Amino acid sequence: MAEPLETDYLVIGSGIAGLNFALLAAEHGRVVVVTKKLASDTNTNWAQGGVAAVLARDDSFEQHVQDTLTAGDGLCDREVVELCVRQGPASVERLLQLGVRLDRDATGALDLGREGAHTHHRVVHWEDVTGREIQRALVAAVRTHANITVLEEHLAIDLLSSAHYGKDAGCFGAFVLDRTSGQVKTITARATVLASGGTGKVFVYTSNPDVATGDGVAMAYRIGAACGDLEFVQFHPTVLYHPQARNFLISEALRGEGGVLRLVTGETFMENYHPMKSLASRDIVARAIDNELKKSGADCVLLDMTHLDPDFVRGRFPNIYESCLKLGIDMTKVGIPVVPAAHYMCGGVQTDTHGATTIPGLYAIGEVAFTGLHGANRLASNSLLEGMVYSERAAAAVRGESARRPARMQAWSAGDATDSNDAIVVSLNWDEIRRFMWAYVSIVRTDKRLERARHRIENVRDEIRQYYLDFNVTSDLIELRNVALVAELVIRSAMQRKESRGLHYTLDYLNKQPEARHSRISLASGGPRGK
Ligand code: SIN
């Protein structure tokens, strides 16, 4: 057996939460970051909007707290909301110190954008590619840090835990596939930090990059971690609708700057749904668009910017402008065709206020985590903020972790597995899951649709389980196994909720229950099999 690689802190994922954690934890220990493609292949890199923080004179912490609570529809944890909101200005300051460039106005103050359901301008940004700019600065900083090793093209397969080695060991690392050599490595650590991002690829239409396959939720669930609120999948109302564009987000900041949603016939419609019209919260706008598309039979709606100054539009949204132009859409002259798509997982692996999960030694930060900040619907640009705040809190907490690695380690064993000559099974199942999840478990749900989805996922997971036992692991198979498990967890969480609240909307229970409750799911509480 190859010797396990030992470190103090193992970070799985390289977005804002993972890399900021790595930089802070490297002050007191050695850090290994594993990331399944390149270090910059993350959801963070694709974030367009920015970071929400109270910086304007006419804004207040209480107002940001209130906006977050209103969007969260009764399910935010006020303590968590307060601590994130109050940490906002310091998080922005840290980004600046790390060399992140942020747009400034004519007076030299940070330029503050506005997004849906925010009552004030409070989103710091770098043009319309804020995530890319943050990712650039963080990657540059970790690459030159003596205490940080970044392993690219390394995909975590499973966490090492008591489940493998007897009671009370907690989590002490992971088995990781080196995608280049095909070798499975064992990495042990005092603390293992999931910063693996979201689950968008569970649905066929998504704004997320290909890496968003729910690996962190799946791995944590398999070793018994409690998860929660997984039914709250946020559908972004405006993703570009074009045959040659996949997953291209049209930022909410466009509506923040005055963009108006219209039907393809030119009429506005949002006034029929909410007083904030095109700037209502995402759940309301996505549902309104879904409804209008179903009523009219049209393929998309339009986001109209043509009434705004063309120079302003080009200057404020250079990336979106150029990307649309390449596809023949000049957004200063015509409406941008848009549809809703899966964007963000509000639930995830349950944590305390330092990112600690219910498994000793295992932390979860960023989109993979269920901290209580987002409740039933995340407020725009609160996610990069949460990534900054929780990476800092987790980096402080892991100092207290001591080694948990057992004396005798088992090597990765492939058993009797052979190389597959039937990889079509992987691609067919992948396609099937993502299509029925969209059809039955997306913006508008019913008991019947959820029941159909549950039936299908159980069959598909049986097939994947057998395939996983018979054949050597590949990255496609590992991701499929994770997507399938997360899909089942989303379906079962949605089945628990007998009401419509926030992002969970069901025609069978249109009203809210009097008391707002989180949904929980874990192996111990009778959730589906993890394997
Ligand atoms: C956007 O730019 O619309 C996305 C921002 C976010 O998801 O917070």
Tab-separated table of C-alpha atoms in Angstrom, residues 103-356:
chain	number	residue	atom	x	y	z
A	103	ASP	CA	-15.266	48.672	-8.994
A	104	ARG	CA	-15.335	52.204	-7.584
A	105	ASP	CA	-17.588	55.148	-8.353
A	106	ALA	CA	-16.536	58.631	-9.465
A	107	THR	CA	-15.766	59.631	-5.848
A	108	GLY	CA	-13.464	56.648	-5.318
A	109	ALA	CA	-15.883	54.832	-3.019
A	110	LEU	CA	-16.730	51.189	-3.711
A	111	ASP	CA	-19.493	51.017	-6.300
A	112	LEU	CA	-22.541	49.272	-4.861
A	113	GLY	CA	-24.876	47.344	-7.130
A	114	ARG	CA	-28.395	46.261	-6.329
A	115	GLU	CA	-29.996	42.864	-6.837
A	116	GLY	CA	-33.404	41.233	-6.395
A	117	ALA	CA	-35.095	41.553	-2.973
A	118	HIS	CA	-32.387	43.897	-1.627
A	119	THR	CA	-33.878	47.178	-0.436
A	120	HIS	CA	-30.531	48.979	-0.815
A	121	HIS	CA	-27.519	49.136	-3.083
A	122	ARG	CA	-25.028	46.903	-1.255
A	123	VAL	CA	-23.305	44.535	-3.682
A	124	VAL	CA	-19.587	45.133	-4.260
A	125	HIS	CA	-18.507	43.850	-7.646
A	126	TRP	CA	-15.830	43.804	-10.308
A	127	GLU	CA	-17.676	44.590	-13.549
A	128	ASP	CA	-19.923	41.540	-14.109
A	129	VAL	CA	-17.201	38.962	-13.343
A	130	THR	CA	-16.737	39.387	-9.591
A	131	GLY	CA	-16.287	35.680	-8.900
A	132	ARG	CA	-13.594	35.355	-11.532
A	133	GLU	CA	-11.677	38.256	-9.979
A	134	ILE	CA	-11.947	36.772	-6.468
A	135	GLN	CA	-10.871	33.371	-7.755
A	136	ARG	CA	-7.867	34.896	-9.543
A	137	ALA	CA	-6.602	36.598	-6.400
A	138	LEU	CA	-7.162	33.586	-4.131
A	139	VAL	CA	-5.515	31.118	-6.511
A	140	ALA	CA	-2.489	33.407	-6.829
A	141	ALA	CA	-2.210	33.626	-3.031
A	142	VAL	CA	-2.464	29.878	-2.336
A	143	ARG	CA	-0.029	28.958	-5.090
A	144	THR	CA	2.768	30.922	-3.447
A	145	HIS	CA	2.073	29.865	0.159
A	146	ALA	CA	4.705	27.494	1.535
A	147	ASN	CA	2.206	25.682	3.780
A	148	ILE	CA	-0.372	24.970	1.072
A	149	THR	CA	-0.284	22.166	-1.506
A	150	VAL	CA	-2.898	22.312	-4.243
A	151	LEU	CA	-3.633	18.988	-5.947
A	152	GLU	CA	-5.515	19.678	-9.173
A	153	GLU	CA	-7.284	16.921	-11.136
A	154	HIS	CA	-7.899	15.106	-7.821
A	155	LEU	CA	-11.446	13.988	-7.081
A	156	ALA	CA	-12.464	12.886	-3.576
A	157	ILE	CA	-14.286	9.539	-3.653
A	158	ASP	CA	-15.225	8.951	-0.014
A	159	LEU	CA	-14.406	10.366	3.403
A	160	LEU	CA	-12.398	8.278	5.874
A	161	SER	CA	-14.410	7.821	9.009
A	162	SER	CA	-15.590	5.652	11.859
A	163	ALA	CA	-17.776	3.983	9.272
A	164	HIS	CA	-14.593	2.334	7.970
A	165	TYR	CA	-12.582	1.964	11.221
A	166	GLY	CA	-14.827	1.438	14.221
A	167	LYS	CA	-16.477	3.810	16.658
A	168	ASP	CA	-15.693	7.414	17.545
A	169	ALA	CA	-12.904	8.064	15.088
A	170	GLY	CA	-14.878	10.839	13.409
A	171	CYS	CA	-13.585	11.889	9.992
A	172	PHE	CA	-9.860	11.845	9.329
A	173	GLY	CA	-9.373	12.403	5.603
A	174	ALA	CA	-10.461	11.004	2.280
A	175	PHE	CA	-9.779	8.561	-0.521
A	176	VAL	CA	-8.969	10.662	-3.554
A	177	LEU	CA	-8.758	9.684	-7.232
A	178	ASP	CA	-5.825	11.185	-9.096
A	179	ARG	CA	-7.573	11.681	-12.426
A	180	THR	CA	-4.320	11.838	-14.330
A	181	SER	CA	-2.730	8.581	-13.131
A	182	GLY	CA	-5.929	6.736	-12.180
A	183	GLN	CA	-4.362	5.964	-8.791
A	184	VAL	CA	-6.479	6.214	-5.615
A	185	LYS	CA	-4.600	8.074	-2.857
A	186	THR	CA	-5.283	8.125	0.879
A	187	ILE	CA	-4.974	11.573	2.460
A	188	THR	CA	-5.300	11.855	6.247
A	189	ALA	CA	-5.873	15.041	8.230
A	190	ARG	CA	-6.740	16.400	11.686
A	191	ALA	CA	-9.675	18.208	10.120
A	192	THR	CA	-11.342	17.622	6.769
A	193	VAL	CA	-13.124	20.577	5.257
A	194	LEU	CA	-15.791	20.193	2.604
A	195	ALA	CA	-15.792	23.281	0.399
A	196	SER	CA	-17.006	21.424	-2.628
A	197	GLY	CA	-19.766	23.785	-3.787
A	198	GLY	CA	-23.214	23.057	-5.081
A	199	THR	CA	-25.499	20.545	-6.712
A	200	GLY	CA	-26.714	22.296	-9.882
A	201	LYS	CA	-25.838	19.353	-12.152
A	202	VAL	CA	-28.609	17.310	-10.549
A	203	PHE	CA	-30.886	19.203	-12.981
A	204	VAL	CA	-30.614	19.263	-16.755
A	205	TYR	CA	-30.879	23.065	-16.884
A	206	THR	CA	-28.468	24.865	-14.599
A	207	SER	CA	-26.325	27.989	-14.368
A	208	ASN	CA	-23.574	25.935	-12.683
A	209	PRO	CA	-20.312	24.636	-14.147
A	210	ASP	CA	-19.844	20.884	-14.702
A	211	VAL	CA	-18.086	20.422	-11.349
A	212	ALA	CA	-21.277	21.100	-9.338
A	213	THR	CA	-22.256	17.461	-8.764
A	214	GLY	CA	-23.061	17.554	-5.046
A	215	ASP	CA	-19.971	15.542	-4.054
A	216	GLY	CA	-19.702	17.069	-0.568
A	217	VAL	CA	-23.316	16.421	0.403
A	218	ALA	CA	-23.102	12.852	-0.919
A	219	MET	CA	-19.817	12.018	0.834
A	220	ALA	CA	-20.912	13.540	4.141
A	221	TYR	CA	-24.267	11.762	4.036
A	222	ARG	CA	-22.573	8.426	3.348
A	223	ILE	CA	-20.608	8.639	6.600
A	224	GLY	CA	-23.672	9.605	8.620
A	225	ALA	CA	-23.565	13.424	8.685
A	226	ALA	CA	-26.907	15.157	9.204
A	227	CYS	CA	-28.112	17.181	6.219
A	228	GLY	CA	-31.017	19.599	5.989
A	229	ASP	CA	-33.258	21.778	3.817
A	230	LEU	CA	-32.172	19.997	0.629
A	231	GLU	CA	-35.550	20.650	-0.999
A	232	PHE	CA	-34.659	24.345	-1.236
A	233	VAL	CA	-33.037	24.438	-4.652
A	234	GLN	CA	-32.824	27.973	-5.954
A	235	PHE	CA	-33.744	28.426	-9.611
A	236	HIS	CA	-32.203	31.562	-11.055
A	237	PRO	CA	-34.834	33.315	-13.151
A	238	THR	CA	-32.543	34.452	-15.947
A	239	VAL	CA	-30.163	32.063	-17.671
A	240	LEU	CA	-29.485	32.702	-21.356
A	241	TYR	CA	-31.734	30.764	-23.707
A	242	HIS	CA	-29.760	29.977	-26.856
A	243	PRO	CA	-28.955	26.674	-28.601
A	244	GLN	CA	-25.223	27.402	-28.531
A	245	ALA	CA	-25.021	28.628	-24.934
A	246	ARG	CA	-25.002	26.266	-22.000
A	247	ASN	CA	-25.306	27.434	-18.390
A	248	PHE	CA	-24.699	31.125	-19.145
A	249	LEU	CA	-26.083	33.295	-16.351
A	250	ILE	CA	-27.607	36.689	-17.041
A	251	SER	CA	-26.905	38.347	-13.713
A	252	GLU	CA	-29.633	39.690	-11.481
A	253	ALA	CA	-27.557	42.877	-11.423
A	254	LEU	CA	-29.082	43.672	-14.841
A	255	ARG	CA	-32.492	43.937	-13.231
A	256	GLY	CA	-30.851	45.820	-10.369
A	257	GLU	CA	-29.754	48.440	-12.888
A	258	GLY	CA	-33.246	48.743	-14.383
A	259	GLY	CA	-33.641	45.722	-16.686
A	260	VAL	CA	-37.275	44.743	-17.259
A	261	LEU	CA	-38.713	41.305	-17.922
A	262	ARG	CA	-41.101	41.045	-20.882
A	263	LEU	CA	-42.955	38.337	-22.740
A	264	VAL	CA	-41.683	37.655	-26.267
A	265	THR	CA	-44.671	39.722	-27.444
A	266	GLY	CA	-43.228	42.738	-25.591
A	267	GLU	CA	-45.675	43.029	-22.659
A	268	THR	CA	-44.434	43.243	-19.092
A	269	PHE	CA	-45.909	40.717	-16.634
A	270	MET	CA	-44.126	40.935	-13.272
A	271	GLU	CA	-46.593	43.567	-12.009
A	272	ASN	CA	-49.133	40.709	-11.880
A	273	TYR	CA	-46.977	38.805	-9.405
A	274	HIS	CA	-45.263	41.184	-6.968
A	275	PRO	CA	-45.005	44.924	-6.150
A	276	MET	CA	-41.206	44.752	-6.657
A	277	LYS	CA	-41.907	43.563	-10.233
A	278	SER	CA	-38.737	42.394	-12.025
A	279	LEU	CA	-36.758	42.882	-8.802
A	280	ALA	CA	-38.863	40.560	-6.653
A	281	SER	CA	-37.040	37.660	-4.962
A	282	ARG	CA	-35.824	34.823	-7.157
A	283	ASP	CA	-38.423	32.256	-6.159
A	284	ILE	CA	-41.216	34.633	-7.174
A	285	VAL	CA	-39.623	35.707	-10.452
A	286	ALA	CA	-38.667	32.142	-11.460
A	287	ARG	CA	-42.180	30.884	-10.740
A	288	ALA	CA	-43.748	33.789	-12.599
A	289	ILE	CA	-41.626	33.074	-15.687
A	290	ASP	CA	-42.383	29.354	-15.461
A	291	ASN	CA	-46.093	30.156	-15.295
A	292	GLU	CA	-45.971	32.569	-18.232
A	293	LEU	CA	-44.033	30.060	-20.362
A	294	LYS	CA	-46.551	27.333	-19.576
A	295	LYS	CA	-49.484	29.676	-20.377
A	296	SER	CA	-48.093	31.003	-23.653
A	297	GLY	CA	-46.123	27.989	-24.883
A	298	ALA	CA	-43.163	30.305	-25.617
A	299	ASP	CA	-39.598	29.003	-25.180
A	300	CYS	CA	-38.321	31.984	-23.194
A	301	VAL	CA	-39.034	35.498	-21.941
A	302	LEU	CA	-36.949	38.592	-22.637
A	303	LEU	CA	-34.819	40.698	-20.334
A	304	ASP	CA	-34.998	44.169	-21.782
A	305	MET	CA	-32.113	46.640	-21.285
A	306	THR	CA	-32.751	48.660	-24.433
A	307	HIS	CA	-34.169	51.692	-22.568
A	308	LEU	CA	-30.831	52.185	-20.727
A	309	ASP	CA	-27.831	54.163	-21.970
A	310	PRO	CA	-25.889	51.747	-24.267
A	311	ASP	CA	-22.499	53.017	-23.037
A	312	PHE	CA	-23.514	52.370	-19.436
A	313	VAL	CA	-24.748	48.852	-20.300
A	314	ARG	CA	-21.537	47.981	-22.158
A	315	GLY	CA	-19.360	49.429	-19.373
A	316	ARG	CA	-21.197	47.841	-16.456
A	317	PHE	CA	-21.721	44.407	-18.051
A	318	PRO	CA	-18.816	43.909	-20.469
A	319	ASN	CA	-18.701	40.125	-20.134
A	320	ILE	CA	-22.432	39.594	-20.611
A	321	TYR	CA	-22.526	42.128	-23.440
A	322	GLU	CA	-19.657	40.443	-25.338
A	323	SER	CA	-20.916	36.919	-24.703
A	324	CYS	CA	-24.387	37.791	-25.995
A	325	LEU	CA	-22.957	39.698	-28.964
A	326	LYS	CA	-20.950	36.642	-30.033
A	327	LEU	CA	-24.266	34.821	-30.284
A	328	GLY	CA	-25.795	37.631	-32.345
A	329	ILE	CA	-27.680	39.289	-29.460
A	330	ASP	CA	-26.899	42.997	-29.018
A	331	MET	CA	-28.462	43.630	-25.608
A	332	THR	CA	-28.440	47.394	-26.129
A	333	LYS	CA	-30.819	46.879	-29.067
A	334	VAL	CA	-32.900	43.753	-28.347
A	335	GLY	CA	-34.198	41.852	-25.314
A	336	ILE	CA	-32.040	38.957	-24.052
A	337	PRO	CA	-33.848	35.590	-24.274
A	338	VAL	CA	-33.845	34.017	-20.787
A	339	VAL	CA	-35.276	31.034	-18.877
A	340	PRO	CA	-34.951	29.861	-15.243
A	341	ALA	CA	-32.385	27.177	-14.330
A	342	ALA	CA	-31.065	25.468	-11.175
A	343	HIS	CA	-28.586	27.826	-9.542
A	344	TYR	CA	-27.946	27.293	-5.846
A	345	MET	CA	-28.496	24.731	-3.087
A	346	CYS	CA	-29.735	26.540	0.047
A	347	GLY	CA	-29.615	23.424	2.225
A	348	GLY	CA	-26.703	21.039	2.591
A	349	VAL	CA	-24.549	19.452	5.278
A	350	GLN	CA	-25.718	20.726	8.653
A	351	THR	CA	-23.156	22.807	10.565
A	352	ASP	CA	-22.814	24.882	13.701
A	353	THR	CA	-21.671	28.510	13.608
A	354	HIS	CA	-18.061	27.419	13.024
A	355	GLY	CA	-18.766	25.114	10.115
A	356	ALA	CA	-18.476	21.935	12.222
